[in-house]
Amino acid sequence: MESRVAIIGIIVENDSSIGELNRILHEYGGYIVGRMGIPYPKKNMNIISIAVDAPQSVISALSGKLGNLQGISSKTAYSKA
């Protein structure tokens, strides 16, 4: 199955979901190329950027799981190739 590169932007506004977020990211760790986290205390939130290289179905599954977490918003941008 052909892989694609994507960036997943995550906004964490509920600290109670961080444990589950990290569990999901660990589950997909083999596909993660890089991760950058930025705490933003002024707005009481965290901003996370995840670069992945995975089949489309895996990226969609990861995005869906992240989107179902309470207090967490995520969006995915895909490479053209």
Tab-separated table of N, CA, C and O in Angstrom:
chain	number	residue	atom	x	y	z
A	1	MET	N	0.846	-1.179	0.000
A	1	MET	CA	0.000	0.000	0.000
A	1	MET	C	0.891	1.242	0.000
A	1	MET	O	1.833	1.338	0.768
A	2	GLU	N	0.594	2.180	-0.880
A	2	GLU	CA	1.392	3.392	-1.022
A	2	GLU	C	1.173	4.332	0.160
A	2	GLU	O	0.055	4.512	0.626
A	3	SER	N	2.257	4.932	0.627
A	3	SER	CA	2.136	5.851	1.753
A	3	SER	C	2.095	7.293	1.267
A	3	SER	O	2.516	7.603	0.155
A	4	ARG	N	1.564	8.138	2.141
A	4	ARG	CA	1.506	9.580	1.889
A	4	ARG	C	2.093	10.297	3.087
A	4	ARG	O	2.106	9.771	4.197
A	5	VAL	N	2.530	11.508	2.854
A	5	VAL	CA	3.021	12.357	3.927
A	5	VAL	C	1.910	13.326	4.286
A	5	VAL	O	1.224	13.862	3.407
A	6	ALA	N	1.718	13.520	5.576
A	6	ALA	CA	0.687	14.441	6.046
A	6	ALA	C	1.156	15.127	7.325
A	6	ALA	O	2.044	14.632	8.024
A	7	ILE	N	0.553	16.261	7.596
A	7	ILE	CA	0.759	16.991	8.842
A	7	ILE	C	-0.574	17.018	9.570
A	7	ILE	O	-1.605	17.360	8.980
A	8	ILE	N	-0.557	16.654	10.838
A	8	ILE	CA	-1.758	16.723	11.663
A	8	ILE	C	-1.536	17.815	12.696
A	8	ILE	O	-0.593	17.751	13.492
A	9	GLY	N	-2.366	18.839	12.652
A	9	GLY	CA	-2.318	19.924	13.633
A	9	GLY	C	-3.320	19.634	14.734
A	9	GLY	O	-4.479	19.328	14.457
A	10	ILE	N	-2.873	19.708	15.977
A	10	ILE	CA	-3.716	19.359	17.125
A	10	ILE	C	-3.716	20.514	18.117
A	10	ILE	O	-2.661	21.036	18.482
A	11	ILE	N	-4.904	20.908	18.560
A	11	ILE	CA	-5.062	21.906	19.620
A	11	ILE	C	-5.638	21.185	20.830
A	11	ILE	O	-6.699	20.561	20.729
A	12	VAL	N	-4.949	21.258	21.961
A	12	VAL	CA	-5.403	20.605	23.191
A	12	VAL	C	-5.917	21.677	24.147
A	12	VAL	O	-5.144	22.516	24.612
A	13	GLU	N	-7.212	21.638	24.417
A	13	GLU	CA	-7.822	22.597	25.326
A	13	GLU	C	-8.339	21.939	26.604
A	13	GLU	O	-8.883	22.619	27.459
A	14	ASN	N	-8.168	20.616	26.718
A	14	ASN	CA	-8.643	19.878	27.881
A	14	ASN	C	-7.528	18.937	28.341
A	14	ASN	O	-7.283	17.918	27.710
A	15	ASP	N	-6.882	19.284	29.458
A	15	ASP	CA	-5.758	18.484	29.950
A	15	ASP	C	-6.152	17.054	30.305
A	15	ASP	O	-5.309	16.162	30.297
A	16	SER	N	-7.408	16.810	30.582
A	16	SER	CA	-7.819	15.459	30.977
A	16	SER	C	-7.731	14.466	29.821
A	16	SER	O	-7.757	13.258	30.043
A	17	SER	N	-7.618	14.941	28.582
A	17	SER	CA	-7.522	14.061	27.424
A	17	SER	C	-6.083	13.800	26.980
A	17	SER	O	-5.847	13.038	26.049
A	18	ILE	N	-5.105	14.407	27.652
A	18	ILE	CA	-3.718	14.283	27.220
A	18	ILE	C	-3.215	12.844	27.313
A	18	ILE	O	-2.499	12.372	26.433
A	19	GLY	N	-3.586	12.131	28.359
A	19	GLY	CA	-3.150	10.746	28.495
A	19	GLY	C	-3.617	9.890	27.334
A	19	GLY	O	-2.842	9.102	26.767
A	20	GLU	N	-4.873	10.023	26.971
A	20	GLU	CA	-5.423	9.260	25.846
A	20	GLU	C	-4.796	9.709	24.533
A	20	GLU	O	-4.510	8.890	23.657
A	21	LEU	N	-4.560	10.997	24.377
A	21	LEU	CA	-3.886	11.519	23.176
A	21	LEU	C	-2.512	10.873	23.023
A	21	LEU	O	-2.166	10.378	21.944
A	22	ASN	N	-1.728	10.864	24.092
A	22	ASN	CA	-0.389	10.274	24.028
A	22	ASN	C	-0.442	8.770	23.777
A	22	ASN	O	0.414	8.227	23.074
A	23	ARG	N	-1.449	8.083	24.305
A	23	ARG	CA	-1.599	6.656	24.062
A	23	ARG	C	-1.843	6.388	22.578
A	23	ARG	O	-1.241	5.505	21.976
A	24	ILE	N	-2.712	7.196	21.966
A	24	ILE	CA	-3.007	7.043	20.536
A	24	ILE	C	-1.764	7.342	19.699
A	24	ILE	O	-1.436	6.601	18.773
A	25	LEU	N	-1.056	8.415	20.030
A	25	LEU	CA	0.151	8.752	19.272
A	25	LEU	C	1.205	7.658	19.417
A	25	LEU	O	1.906	7.335	18.450
A	26	HIS	N	1.314	7.057	20.581
A	26	HIS	CA	2.253	5.943	20.776
A	26	HIS	C	1.853	4.742	19.916
A	26	HIS	O	2.708	4.078	19.326
A	27	GLU	N	0.551	4.490	19.839
A	27	GLU	CA	0.029	3.381	19.028
A	27	GLU	C	0.441	3.530	17.558
A	27	GLU	O	0.705	2.545	16.867
A	28	TYR	N	0.482	4.763	17.068
A	28	TYR	CA	0.834	5.042	15.672
A	28	TYR	C	2.285	5.515	15.526
A	28	TYR	O	2.659	6.052	14.487
A	29	GLY	N	3.094	5.310	16.541
A	29	GLY	CA	4.464	5.816	16.571
A	29	GLY	C	5.327	5.386	15.395
A	29	GLY	O	6.210	6.126	14.982
A	30	GLY	N	5.079	4.212	14.841
A	30	GLY	CA	5.867	3.741	13.710
A	30	GLY	C	5.677	4.554	12.446
A	30	GLY	O	6.509	4.495	11.536
A	31	TYR	N	4.615	5.317	12.378
A	31	TYR	CA	4.321	6.145	11.211
A	31	TYR	C	4.707	7.611	11.420
A	31	TYR	O	4.702	8.389	10.464
A	32	ILE	N	5.002	7.981	12.661
A	32	ILE	CA	5.292	9.383	12.976
A	32	ILE	C	6.743	9.714	12.621
A	32	ILE	O	7.673	9.074	13.094
A	33	VAL	N	6.899	10.725	11.764
A	33	VAL	CA	8.227	11.180	11.342
A	33	VAL	C	8.777	12.184	12.352
A	33	VAL	O	9.964	12.192	12.657
A	34	GLY	N	7.916	13.030	12.879
A	34	GLY	CA	8.332	14.043	13.845
A	34	GLY	C	7.149	14.612	14.581
A	34	GLY	O	6.006	14.533	14.122
A	35	ARG	N	7.447	15.171	15.748
A	35	ARG	CA	6.394	15.747	16.594
A	35	ARG	C	6.940	16.999	17.255
A	35	ARG	O	8.069	17.006	17.756
A	36	MET	N	6.142	18.066	17.234
A	36	MET	CA	6.528	19.302	17.894
A	36	MET	C	5.370	19.755	18.773
A	36	MET	O	4.237	19.856	18.311
A	37	GLY	N	5.651	19.986	20.034
A	37	GLY	CA	4.633	20.458	20.955
A	37	GLY	C	4.981	21.834	21.478
A	37	GLY	O	6.132	22.100	21.835
A	38	ILE	N	3.983	22.700	21.509
A	38	ILE	CA	4.190	24.066	21.982
A	38	ILE	C	3.156	24.374	23.064
A	38	ILE	O	1.958	24.455	22.768
A	39	PRO	N	3.585	24.534	24.305
A	39	PRO	CA	2.632	24.964	25.331
A	39	PRO	C	2.296	26.440	25.114
A	39	PRO	O	3.174	27.235	24.758
A	40	TYR	N	1.039	26.785	25.316
A	40	TYR	CA	0.607	28.176	25.156
A	40	TYR	C	-0.196	28.570	26.397
A	40	TYR	O	-1.420	28.600	26.388
A	41	PRO	N	0.523	28.852	27.512
A	41	PRO	CA	-0.155	29.113	28.781
A	41	PRO	C	-1.063	30.345	28.770
A	41	PRO	O	-2.047	30.388	29.499
A	42	LYS	N	-0.764	31.318	27.931
A	42	LYS	CA	-1.597	32.521	27.871
A	42	LYS	C	-3.046	32.163	27.531
A	42	LYS	O	-3.991	32.775	28.023
A	43	LYS	N	-3.252	31.154	26.687
A	43	LYS	CA	-4.595	30.717	26.283
A	43	LYS	C	-4.975	29.392	26.944
A	43	LYS	O	-6.002	28.806	26.620
A	44	ASN	N	-4.119	28.910	27.866
A	44	ASN	CA	-4.372	27.651	28.574
A	44	ASN	C	-4.597	26.490	27.607
A	44	ASN	O	-5.580	25.766	27.716
A	45	MET	N	-3.681	26.358	26.637
A	45	MET	CA	-3.784	25.277	25.659
A	45	MET	C	-2.401	24.836	25.220
A	45	MET	O	-1.401	25.469	25.544
A	46	ASN	N	-2.365	23.715	24.505
A	46	ASN	CA	-1.142	23.196	23.893
A	46	ASN	C	-1.391	23.015	22.411
A	46	ASN	O	-2.490	22.634	21.995
A	47	ILE	N	-0.355	23.275	21.625
A	47	ILE	CA	-0.425	23.128	20.176
A	47	ILE	C	0.580	22.056	19.781
A	47	ILE	O	1.756	22.138	20.155
A	48	ILE	N	0.121	21.043	19.047
A	48	ILE	CA	0.984	19.935	18.655
A	48	ILE	C	0.907	19.773	17.145
A	48	ILE	O	-0.172	19.816	16.562
A	49	SER	N	2.063	19.556	16.534
A	49	SER	CA	2.141	19.280	15.105
A	49	SER	C	2.798	17.922	14.925
A	49	SER	O	3.879	17.680	15.478
A	50	ILE	N	2.143	17.043	14.174
A	50	ILE	CA	2.644	15.696	13.940
A	50	ILE	C	2.857	15.512	12.436
A	50	ILE	O	1.939	15.727	11.651
A	51	ALA	N	4.068	15.101	12.037
A	51	ALA	CA	4.343	14.744	10.642
A	51	ALA	C	4.300	13.223	10.552
A	51	ALA	O	4.945	12.534	11.349
A	52	VAL	N	3.516	12.701	9.592
A	52	VAL	CA	3.381	11.253	9.431
A	52	VAL	C	3.662	10.841	7.988
A	52	VAL	O	3.467	11.621	7.055
A	53	ASP	N	4.099	9.608	7.830
A	53	ASP	CA	4.295	8.981	6.519
A	53	ASP	C	3.632	7.616	6.639
A	53	ASP	O	4.180	6.708	7.280
A	54	ALA	N	2.436	7.490	6.048
A	54	ALA	CA	1.634	6.281	6.250
A	54	ALA	C	0.629	6.126	5.112
A	54	ALA	O	0.360	7.086	4.383
A	55	PRO	N	0.060	4.939	4.980
A	55	PRO	CA	-1.029	4.770	4.015
A	55	PRO	C	-2.214	5.677	4.378
A	55	PRO	O	-2.416	6.003	5.555
A	56	GLN	N	-2.952	6.073	3.368
A	56	GLN	CA	-4.111	6.957	3.562
A	56	GLN	C	-5.046	6.431	4.648
A	56	GLN	O	-5.531	7.189	5.488
A	57	SER	N	-5.295	5.140	4.667
A	57	SER	CA	-6.231	4.564	5.642
A	57	SER	C	-5.719	4.712	7.074
A	57	SER	O	-6.509	4.936	7.995
A	58	VAL	N	-4.418	4.615	7.266
A	58	VAL	CA	-3.835	4.763	8.604
A	58	VAL	C	-3.931	6.213	9.065
A	58	VAL	O	-4.288	6.487	10.219
A	59	ILE	N	-3.632	7.141	8.177
A	59	ILE	CA	-3.719	8.565	8.522
A	59	ILE	C	-5.163	8.924	8.871
A	59	ILE	O	-5.422	9.618	9.856
A	60	SER	N	-6.107	8.427	8.098
A	60	SER	CA	-7.525	8.694	8.372
A	60	SER	C	-7.955	8.120	9.716
A	60	SER	O	-8.690	8.758	10.473
A	61	ALA	N	-7.493	6.902	10.023
A	61	ALA	CA	-7.840	6.280	11.304
A	61	ALA	C	-7.265	7.080	12.467
A	61	ALA	O	-7.966	7.326	13.469
A	62	LEU	N	-6.016	7.502	12.352
A	62	LEU	CA	-5.392	8.311	13.392
A	62	LEU	C	-6.136	9.628	13.572
A	62	LEU	O	-6.470	10.014	14.691
A	63	SER	N	-6.418	10.315	12.477
A	63	SER	CA	-7.142	11.589	12.545
A	63	SER	C	-8.511	11.417	13.183
A	63	SER	O	-8.936	12.255	13.989
A	64	GLY	N	-9.188	10.343	12.832
A	64	GLY	CA	-10.516	10.086	13.405
A	64	GLY	C	-10.456	9.865	14.895
A	64	GLY	O	-11.296	10.397	15.646
A	65	LYS	N	-9.482	9.096	15.357
A	65	LYS	CA	-9.345	8.848	16.799
A	65	LYS	C	-9.032	10.139	17.552
A	65	LYS	O	-9.568	10.369	18.639
A	66	LEU	N	-8.168	10.957	16.977
A	66	LEU	CA	-7.830	12.229	17.626
A	66	LEU	C	-9.040	13.156	17.676
A	66	LEU	O	-9.291	13.818	18.681
A	67	GLY	N	-9.800	13.184	16.593
A	67	GLY	CA	-10.971	14.053	16.527
A	67	GLY	C	-12.078	13.669	17.490
A	67	GLY	O	-12.927	14.500	17.833
A	68	ASN	N	-12.074	12.425	17.960
A	68	ASN	CA	-13.100	11.975	18.904
A	68	ASN	C	-12.771	12.271	20.354
A	68	ASN	O	-13.609	12.039	21.232
A	69	LEU	N	-11.579	12.781	20.625
A	69	LEU	CA	-11.199	13.081	21.997
A	69	LEU	C	-11.820	14.396	22.446
A	69	LEU	O	-11.804	15.386	21.713
A	70	GLN	N	-12.337	14.403	23.658
A	70	GLN	CA	-12.986	15.600	24.195
A	70	GLN	C	-11.950	16.686	24.477
A	70	GLN	O	-10.891	16.420	25.048
A	71	GLY	N	-12.232	17.897	24.044
A	71	GLY	CA	-11.346	19.030	24.288
A	71	GLY	C	-10.147	19.087	23.369
A	71	GLY	O	-9.220	19.859	23.597
A	72	ILE	N	-10.154	18.263	22.309
A	72	ILE	CA	-9.049	18.244	21.356
A	72	ILE	C	-9.591	18.454	19.953
A	72	ILE	O	-10.543	17.791	19.547
A	73	SER	N	-8.990	19.388	19.225
A	73	SER	CA	-9.357	19.645	17.836
A	73	SER	C	-8.174	19.267	16.961
A	73	SER	O	-7.023	19.491	17.340
A	74	SER	N	-8.446	18.685	15.787
A	74	SER	CA	-7.344	18.342	14.895
A	74	SER	C	-7.774	18.519	13.435
A	74	SER	O	-8.944	18.368	13.100
A	75	LYS	N	-6.794	18.820	12.622
A	75	LYS	CA	-6.976	18.946	11.168
A	75	LYS	C	-5.764	18.313	10.503
A	75	LYS	O	-4.656	18.373	11.004
A	76	THR	N	-6.002	17.733	9.337
A	76	THR	CA	-4.934	17.055	8.613
A	76	THR	C	-4.748	17.684	7.237
A	76	THR	O	-5.730	17.952	6.538
A	77	ALA	N	-3.506	17.907	6.872
A	77	ALA	CA	-3.147	18.387	5.530
A	77	ALA	C	-2.265	17.334	4.886
A	77	ALA	O	-1.282	16.882	5.484
A	78	TYR	N	-2.626	16.925	3.661
A	78	TYR	CA	-1.926	15.846	2.951
A	78	TYR	C	-1.023	16.403	1.857
A	78	TYR	O	-1.332	17.415	1.239
A	79	SER	N	0.063	15.661	1.590
A	79	SER	CA	0.901	15.986	0.445
A	79	SER	C	0.125	15.634	-0.833
A	79	SER	O	-0.790	14.820	-0.802
A	80	LYS	N	0.523	16.224	-1.941
A	80	LYS	CA	-0.161	15.935	-3.201
A	80	LYS	C	0.235	14.582	-3.761
A	80	LYS	O	-0.501	13.980	-4.511
A	81	ALA	N	1.419	14.110	-3.421
A	81	ALA	CA	1.896	12.815	-3.948
A	81	ALA	C	1.968	11.777	-2.857
A	81	ALA	O	2.024	12.032	-1.704
